[in-house]
mmCIF file of C-alpha atoms in Angstrom:
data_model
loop_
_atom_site.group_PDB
_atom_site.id
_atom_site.type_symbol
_atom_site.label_atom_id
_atom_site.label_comp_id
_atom_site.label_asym_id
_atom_site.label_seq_id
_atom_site.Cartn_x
_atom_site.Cartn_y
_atom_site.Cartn_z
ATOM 1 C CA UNK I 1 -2.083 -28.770 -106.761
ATOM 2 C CA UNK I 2 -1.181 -31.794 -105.024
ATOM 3 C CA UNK I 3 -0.076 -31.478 -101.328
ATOM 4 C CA UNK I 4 2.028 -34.247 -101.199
ATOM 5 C CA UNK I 5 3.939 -33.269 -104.157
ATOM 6 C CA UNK I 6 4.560 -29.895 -102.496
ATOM 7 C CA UNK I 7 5.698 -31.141 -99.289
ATOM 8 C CA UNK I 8 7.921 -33.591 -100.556
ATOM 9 C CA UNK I 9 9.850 -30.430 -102.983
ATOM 10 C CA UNK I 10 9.624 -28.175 -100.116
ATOM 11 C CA UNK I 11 10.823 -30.664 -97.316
ATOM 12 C CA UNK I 12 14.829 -31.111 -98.533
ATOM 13 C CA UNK I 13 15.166 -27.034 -99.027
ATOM 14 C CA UNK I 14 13.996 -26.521 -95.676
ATOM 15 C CA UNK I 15 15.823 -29.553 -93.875
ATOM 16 C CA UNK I 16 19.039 -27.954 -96.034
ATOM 17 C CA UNK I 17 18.345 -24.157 -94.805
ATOM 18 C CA UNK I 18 17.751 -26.434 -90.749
ATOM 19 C CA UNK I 19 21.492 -27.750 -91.352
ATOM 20 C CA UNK I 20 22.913 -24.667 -92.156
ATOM 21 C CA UNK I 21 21.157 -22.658 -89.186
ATOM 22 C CA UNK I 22 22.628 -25.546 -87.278
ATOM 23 C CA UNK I 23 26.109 -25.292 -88.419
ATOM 24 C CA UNK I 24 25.856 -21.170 -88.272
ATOM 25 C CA UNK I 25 24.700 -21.433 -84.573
ATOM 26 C CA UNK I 26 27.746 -23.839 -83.480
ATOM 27 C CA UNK I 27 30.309 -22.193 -85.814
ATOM 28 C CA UNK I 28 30.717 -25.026 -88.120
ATOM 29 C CA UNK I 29 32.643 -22.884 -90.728
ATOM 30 C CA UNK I 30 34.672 -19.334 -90.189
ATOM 31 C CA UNK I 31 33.363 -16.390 -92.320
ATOM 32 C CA UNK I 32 35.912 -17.182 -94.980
ATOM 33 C CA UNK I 33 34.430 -21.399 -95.199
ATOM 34 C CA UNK I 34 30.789 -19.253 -95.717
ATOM 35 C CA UNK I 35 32.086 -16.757 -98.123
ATOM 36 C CA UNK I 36 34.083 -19.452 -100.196
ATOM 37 C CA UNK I 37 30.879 -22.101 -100.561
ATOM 38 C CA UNK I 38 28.657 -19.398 -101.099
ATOM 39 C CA UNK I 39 30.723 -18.717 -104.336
ATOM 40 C CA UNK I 40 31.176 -22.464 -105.051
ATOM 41 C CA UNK I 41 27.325 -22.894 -104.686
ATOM 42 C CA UNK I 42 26.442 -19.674 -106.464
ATOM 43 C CA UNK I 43 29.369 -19.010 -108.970
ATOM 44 C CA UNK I 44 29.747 -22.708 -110.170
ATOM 45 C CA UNK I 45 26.918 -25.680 -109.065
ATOM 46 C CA UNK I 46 24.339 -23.556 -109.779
ATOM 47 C CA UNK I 47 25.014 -22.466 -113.429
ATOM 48 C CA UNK I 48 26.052 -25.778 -114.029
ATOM 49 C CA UNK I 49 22.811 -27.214 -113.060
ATOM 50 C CA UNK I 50 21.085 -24.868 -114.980
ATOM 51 C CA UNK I 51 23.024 -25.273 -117.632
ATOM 52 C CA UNK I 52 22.734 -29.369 -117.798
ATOM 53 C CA UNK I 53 18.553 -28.930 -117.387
ATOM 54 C CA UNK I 54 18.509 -26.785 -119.924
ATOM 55 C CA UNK I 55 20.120 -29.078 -122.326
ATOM 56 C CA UNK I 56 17.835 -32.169 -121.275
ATOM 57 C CA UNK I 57 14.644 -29.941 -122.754
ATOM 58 C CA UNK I 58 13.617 -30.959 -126.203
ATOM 59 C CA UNK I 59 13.363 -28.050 -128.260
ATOM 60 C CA UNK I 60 10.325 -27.777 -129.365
ATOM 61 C CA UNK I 61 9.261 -27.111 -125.822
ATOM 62 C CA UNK I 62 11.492 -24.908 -124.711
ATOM 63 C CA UNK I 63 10.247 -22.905 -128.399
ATOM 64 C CA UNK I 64 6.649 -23.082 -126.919
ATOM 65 C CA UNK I 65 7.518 -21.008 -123.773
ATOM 66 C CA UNK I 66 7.415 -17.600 -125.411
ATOM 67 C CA UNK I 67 4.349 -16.197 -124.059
ATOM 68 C CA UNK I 68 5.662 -17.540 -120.551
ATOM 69 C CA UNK I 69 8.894 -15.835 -121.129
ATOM 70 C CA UNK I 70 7.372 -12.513 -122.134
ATOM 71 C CA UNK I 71 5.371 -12.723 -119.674
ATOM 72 C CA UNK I 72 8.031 -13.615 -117.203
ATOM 73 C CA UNK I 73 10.170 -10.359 -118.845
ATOM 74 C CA UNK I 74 6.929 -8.396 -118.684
ATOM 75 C CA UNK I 75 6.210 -9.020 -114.838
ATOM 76 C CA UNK I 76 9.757 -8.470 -113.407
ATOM 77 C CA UNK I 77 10.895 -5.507 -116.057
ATOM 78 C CA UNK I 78 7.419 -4.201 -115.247
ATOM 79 C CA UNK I 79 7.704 -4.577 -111.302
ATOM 80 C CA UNK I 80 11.435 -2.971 -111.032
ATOM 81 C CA UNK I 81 10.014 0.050 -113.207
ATOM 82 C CA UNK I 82 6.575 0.467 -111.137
ATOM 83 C CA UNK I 83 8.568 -0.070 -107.920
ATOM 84 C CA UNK I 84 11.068 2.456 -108.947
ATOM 85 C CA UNK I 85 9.026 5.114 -110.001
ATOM 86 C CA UNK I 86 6.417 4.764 -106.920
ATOM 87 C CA UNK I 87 9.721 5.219 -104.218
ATOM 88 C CA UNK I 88 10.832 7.323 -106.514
ATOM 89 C CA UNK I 89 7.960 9.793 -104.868
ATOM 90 C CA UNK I 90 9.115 8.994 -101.299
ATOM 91 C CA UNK I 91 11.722 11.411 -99.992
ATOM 92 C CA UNK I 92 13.622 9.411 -97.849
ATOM 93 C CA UNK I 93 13.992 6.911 -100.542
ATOM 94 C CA UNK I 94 14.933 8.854 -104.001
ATOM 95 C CA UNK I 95 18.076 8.016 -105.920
ATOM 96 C CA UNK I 96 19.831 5.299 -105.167
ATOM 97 C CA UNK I 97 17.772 3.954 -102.351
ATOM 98 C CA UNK I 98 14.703 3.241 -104.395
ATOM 99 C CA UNK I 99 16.792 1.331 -107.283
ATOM 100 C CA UNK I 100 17.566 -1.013 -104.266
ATOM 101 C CA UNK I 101 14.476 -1.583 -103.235
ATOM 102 C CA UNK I 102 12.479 -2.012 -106.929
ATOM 103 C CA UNK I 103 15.391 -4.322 -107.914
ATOM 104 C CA UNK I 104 15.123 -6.113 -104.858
ATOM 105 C CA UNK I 105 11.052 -6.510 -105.180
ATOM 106 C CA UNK I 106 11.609 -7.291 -108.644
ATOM 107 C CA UNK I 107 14.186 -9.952 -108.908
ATOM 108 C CA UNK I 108 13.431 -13.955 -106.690
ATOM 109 C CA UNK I 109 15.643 -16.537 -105.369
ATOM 110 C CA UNK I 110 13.961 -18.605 -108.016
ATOM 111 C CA UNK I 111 17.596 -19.358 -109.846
ATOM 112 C CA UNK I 112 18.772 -20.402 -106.659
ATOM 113 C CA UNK I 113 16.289 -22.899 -104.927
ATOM 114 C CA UNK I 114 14.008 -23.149 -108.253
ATOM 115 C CA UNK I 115 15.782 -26.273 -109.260
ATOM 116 C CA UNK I 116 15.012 -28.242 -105.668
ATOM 117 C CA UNK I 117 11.234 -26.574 -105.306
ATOM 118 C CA UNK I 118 10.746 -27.062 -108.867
ATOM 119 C CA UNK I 119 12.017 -30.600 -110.155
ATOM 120 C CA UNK I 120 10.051 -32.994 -108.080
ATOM 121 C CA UNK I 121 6.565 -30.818 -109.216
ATOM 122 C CA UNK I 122 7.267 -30.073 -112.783
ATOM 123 C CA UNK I 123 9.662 -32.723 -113.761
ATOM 124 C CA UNK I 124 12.659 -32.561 -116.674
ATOM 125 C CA UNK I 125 10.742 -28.800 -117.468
ATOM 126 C CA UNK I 126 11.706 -27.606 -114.260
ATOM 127 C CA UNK I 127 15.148 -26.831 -115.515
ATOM 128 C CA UNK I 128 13.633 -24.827 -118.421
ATOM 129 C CA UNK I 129 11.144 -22.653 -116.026
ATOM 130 C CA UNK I 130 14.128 -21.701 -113.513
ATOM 131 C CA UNK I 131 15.956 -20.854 -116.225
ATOM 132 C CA UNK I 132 13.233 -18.700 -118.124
ATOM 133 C CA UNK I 133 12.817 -16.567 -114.695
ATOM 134 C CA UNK I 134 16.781 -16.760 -114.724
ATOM 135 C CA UNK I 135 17.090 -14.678 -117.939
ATOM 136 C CA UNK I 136 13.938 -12.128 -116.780
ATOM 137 C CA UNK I 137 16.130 -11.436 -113.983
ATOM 138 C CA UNK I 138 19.372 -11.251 -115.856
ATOM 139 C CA UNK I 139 17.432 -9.000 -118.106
ATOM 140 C CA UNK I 140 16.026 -6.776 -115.642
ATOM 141 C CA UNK I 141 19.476 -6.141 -113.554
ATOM 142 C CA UNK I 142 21.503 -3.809 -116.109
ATOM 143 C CA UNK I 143 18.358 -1.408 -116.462
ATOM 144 C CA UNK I 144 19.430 -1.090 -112.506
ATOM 145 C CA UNK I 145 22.823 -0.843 -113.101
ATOM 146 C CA UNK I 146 22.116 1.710 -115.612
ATOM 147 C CA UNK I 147 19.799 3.548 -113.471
ATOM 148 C CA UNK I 148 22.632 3.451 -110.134
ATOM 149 C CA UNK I 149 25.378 4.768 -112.455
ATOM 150 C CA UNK I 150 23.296 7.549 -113.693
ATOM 151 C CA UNK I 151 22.134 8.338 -110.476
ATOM 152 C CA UNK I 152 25.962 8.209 -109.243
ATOM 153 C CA UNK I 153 27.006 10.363 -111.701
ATOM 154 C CA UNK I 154 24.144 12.999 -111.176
ATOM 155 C CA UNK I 155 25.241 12.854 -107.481
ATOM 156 C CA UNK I 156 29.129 13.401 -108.532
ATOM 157 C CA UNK I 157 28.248 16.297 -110.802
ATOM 158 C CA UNK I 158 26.360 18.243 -108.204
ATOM 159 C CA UNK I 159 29.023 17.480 -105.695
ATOM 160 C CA UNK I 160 31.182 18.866 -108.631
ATOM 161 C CA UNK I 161 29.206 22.003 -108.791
ATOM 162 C CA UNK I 162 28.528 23.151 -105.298
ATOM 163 C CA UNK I 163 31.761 24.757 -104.310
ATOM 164 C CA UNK I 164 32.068 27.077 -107.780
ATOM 165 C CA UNK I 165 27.896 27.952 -107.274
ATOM 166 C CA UNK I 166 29.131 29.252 -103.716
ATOM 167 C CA UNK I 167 31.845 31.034 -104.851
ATOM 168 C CA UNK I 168 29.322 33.251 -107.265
ATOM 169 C CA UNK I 169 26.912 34.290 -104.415
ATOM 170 C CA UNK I 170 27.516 37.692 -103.399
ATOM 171 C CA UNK I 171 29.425 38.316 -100.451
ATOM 172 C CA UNK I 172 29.248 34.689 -99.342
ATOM 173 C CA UNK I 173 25.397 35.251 -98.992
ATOM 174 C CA UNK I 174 23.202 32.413 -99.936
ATOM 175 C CA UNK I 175 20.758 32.751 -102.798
ATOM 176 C CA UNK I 176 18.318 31.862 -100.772
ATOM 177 C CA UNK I 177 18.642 34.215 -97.842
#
């Protein structure tokens, strides 16, 4: 891989993520400022980009990625699942807890500095890679949500069932005791 190359991608993100310490540090912009070109960044420039260097990628290409995008699915489905199930052992880190944690292992900031990183190493495909890890991601975040509402509603229903369990122990006793 070529040094150079690397430096120059890397060099901008970093000088960016320098400003923006800066600016935190003196107070540049209130918490609403943050919060409101976070979204802008996030909820608008960042699709669009995608969007536009996606639609500069001849076809054929894009068609040839499949191995990289099952591989792509593979690896983060695979990781969030792995993850999971591994925390799933630890006791201080069942239920909800270790969906957090596999999702969070699982999932990169690739969508979101992929585009700066990527472009100046990989060219007009960089568009096409960031958003190939894009969709593993996108596809790897409802089996989470799934998972959190399940484990929600397993919590809910044993809140549910407590007080009428107590009320069927013998003289208040516990079952246990």
């Amino acid at each position: 891989m070529n040094i150079g190359g690397l430096f120059g991608a890397l060099t901008p993100v970093f000088f960016v993520l320098a400003l923006a310490y800066r600016a935190g540090k003196r107070n540049a912009f209130d918490a609403d400022q943050s919060a409101g070109l976070s979204k802008l960044a996030l909820t608008f420039a960042l699709p669009a980009s995608l969007f536009v260097s996606m639609t500069e990628i001849r076809k054929d290409l894009l068609l040839e990625q499949g191995r990289l995008v099952l591989a792509l699915i593979l690896s983060h489905a695979g990781l969030f699942v792995v993850t999971w199930l591994l925390l799933r052992l630890v006791k201080s880190l069942s239920g909800t807890a270790s969906i957090i944690y596999a999702l969070m292992l699982a999932t990169s900031a690739t969508p979101v500095f992929g585009l700066a990183v990527l472009e100046p190493l990989l060219g007009q495909t960089s568009g096409g890679a960031v958003g190939l890890v894009a969709l593993a991601i996108i596809l790897t975040v409802p089996s989470a949500v799934v998972l959190l509402e399940m484990d929600a509603a397993a919590k809910q229903h044993q809140a549910a069932t407590e007080p009428f369990e107590a009320e069927r122990r013998p003289n208040g006793l516990n079952a246990g005791v």
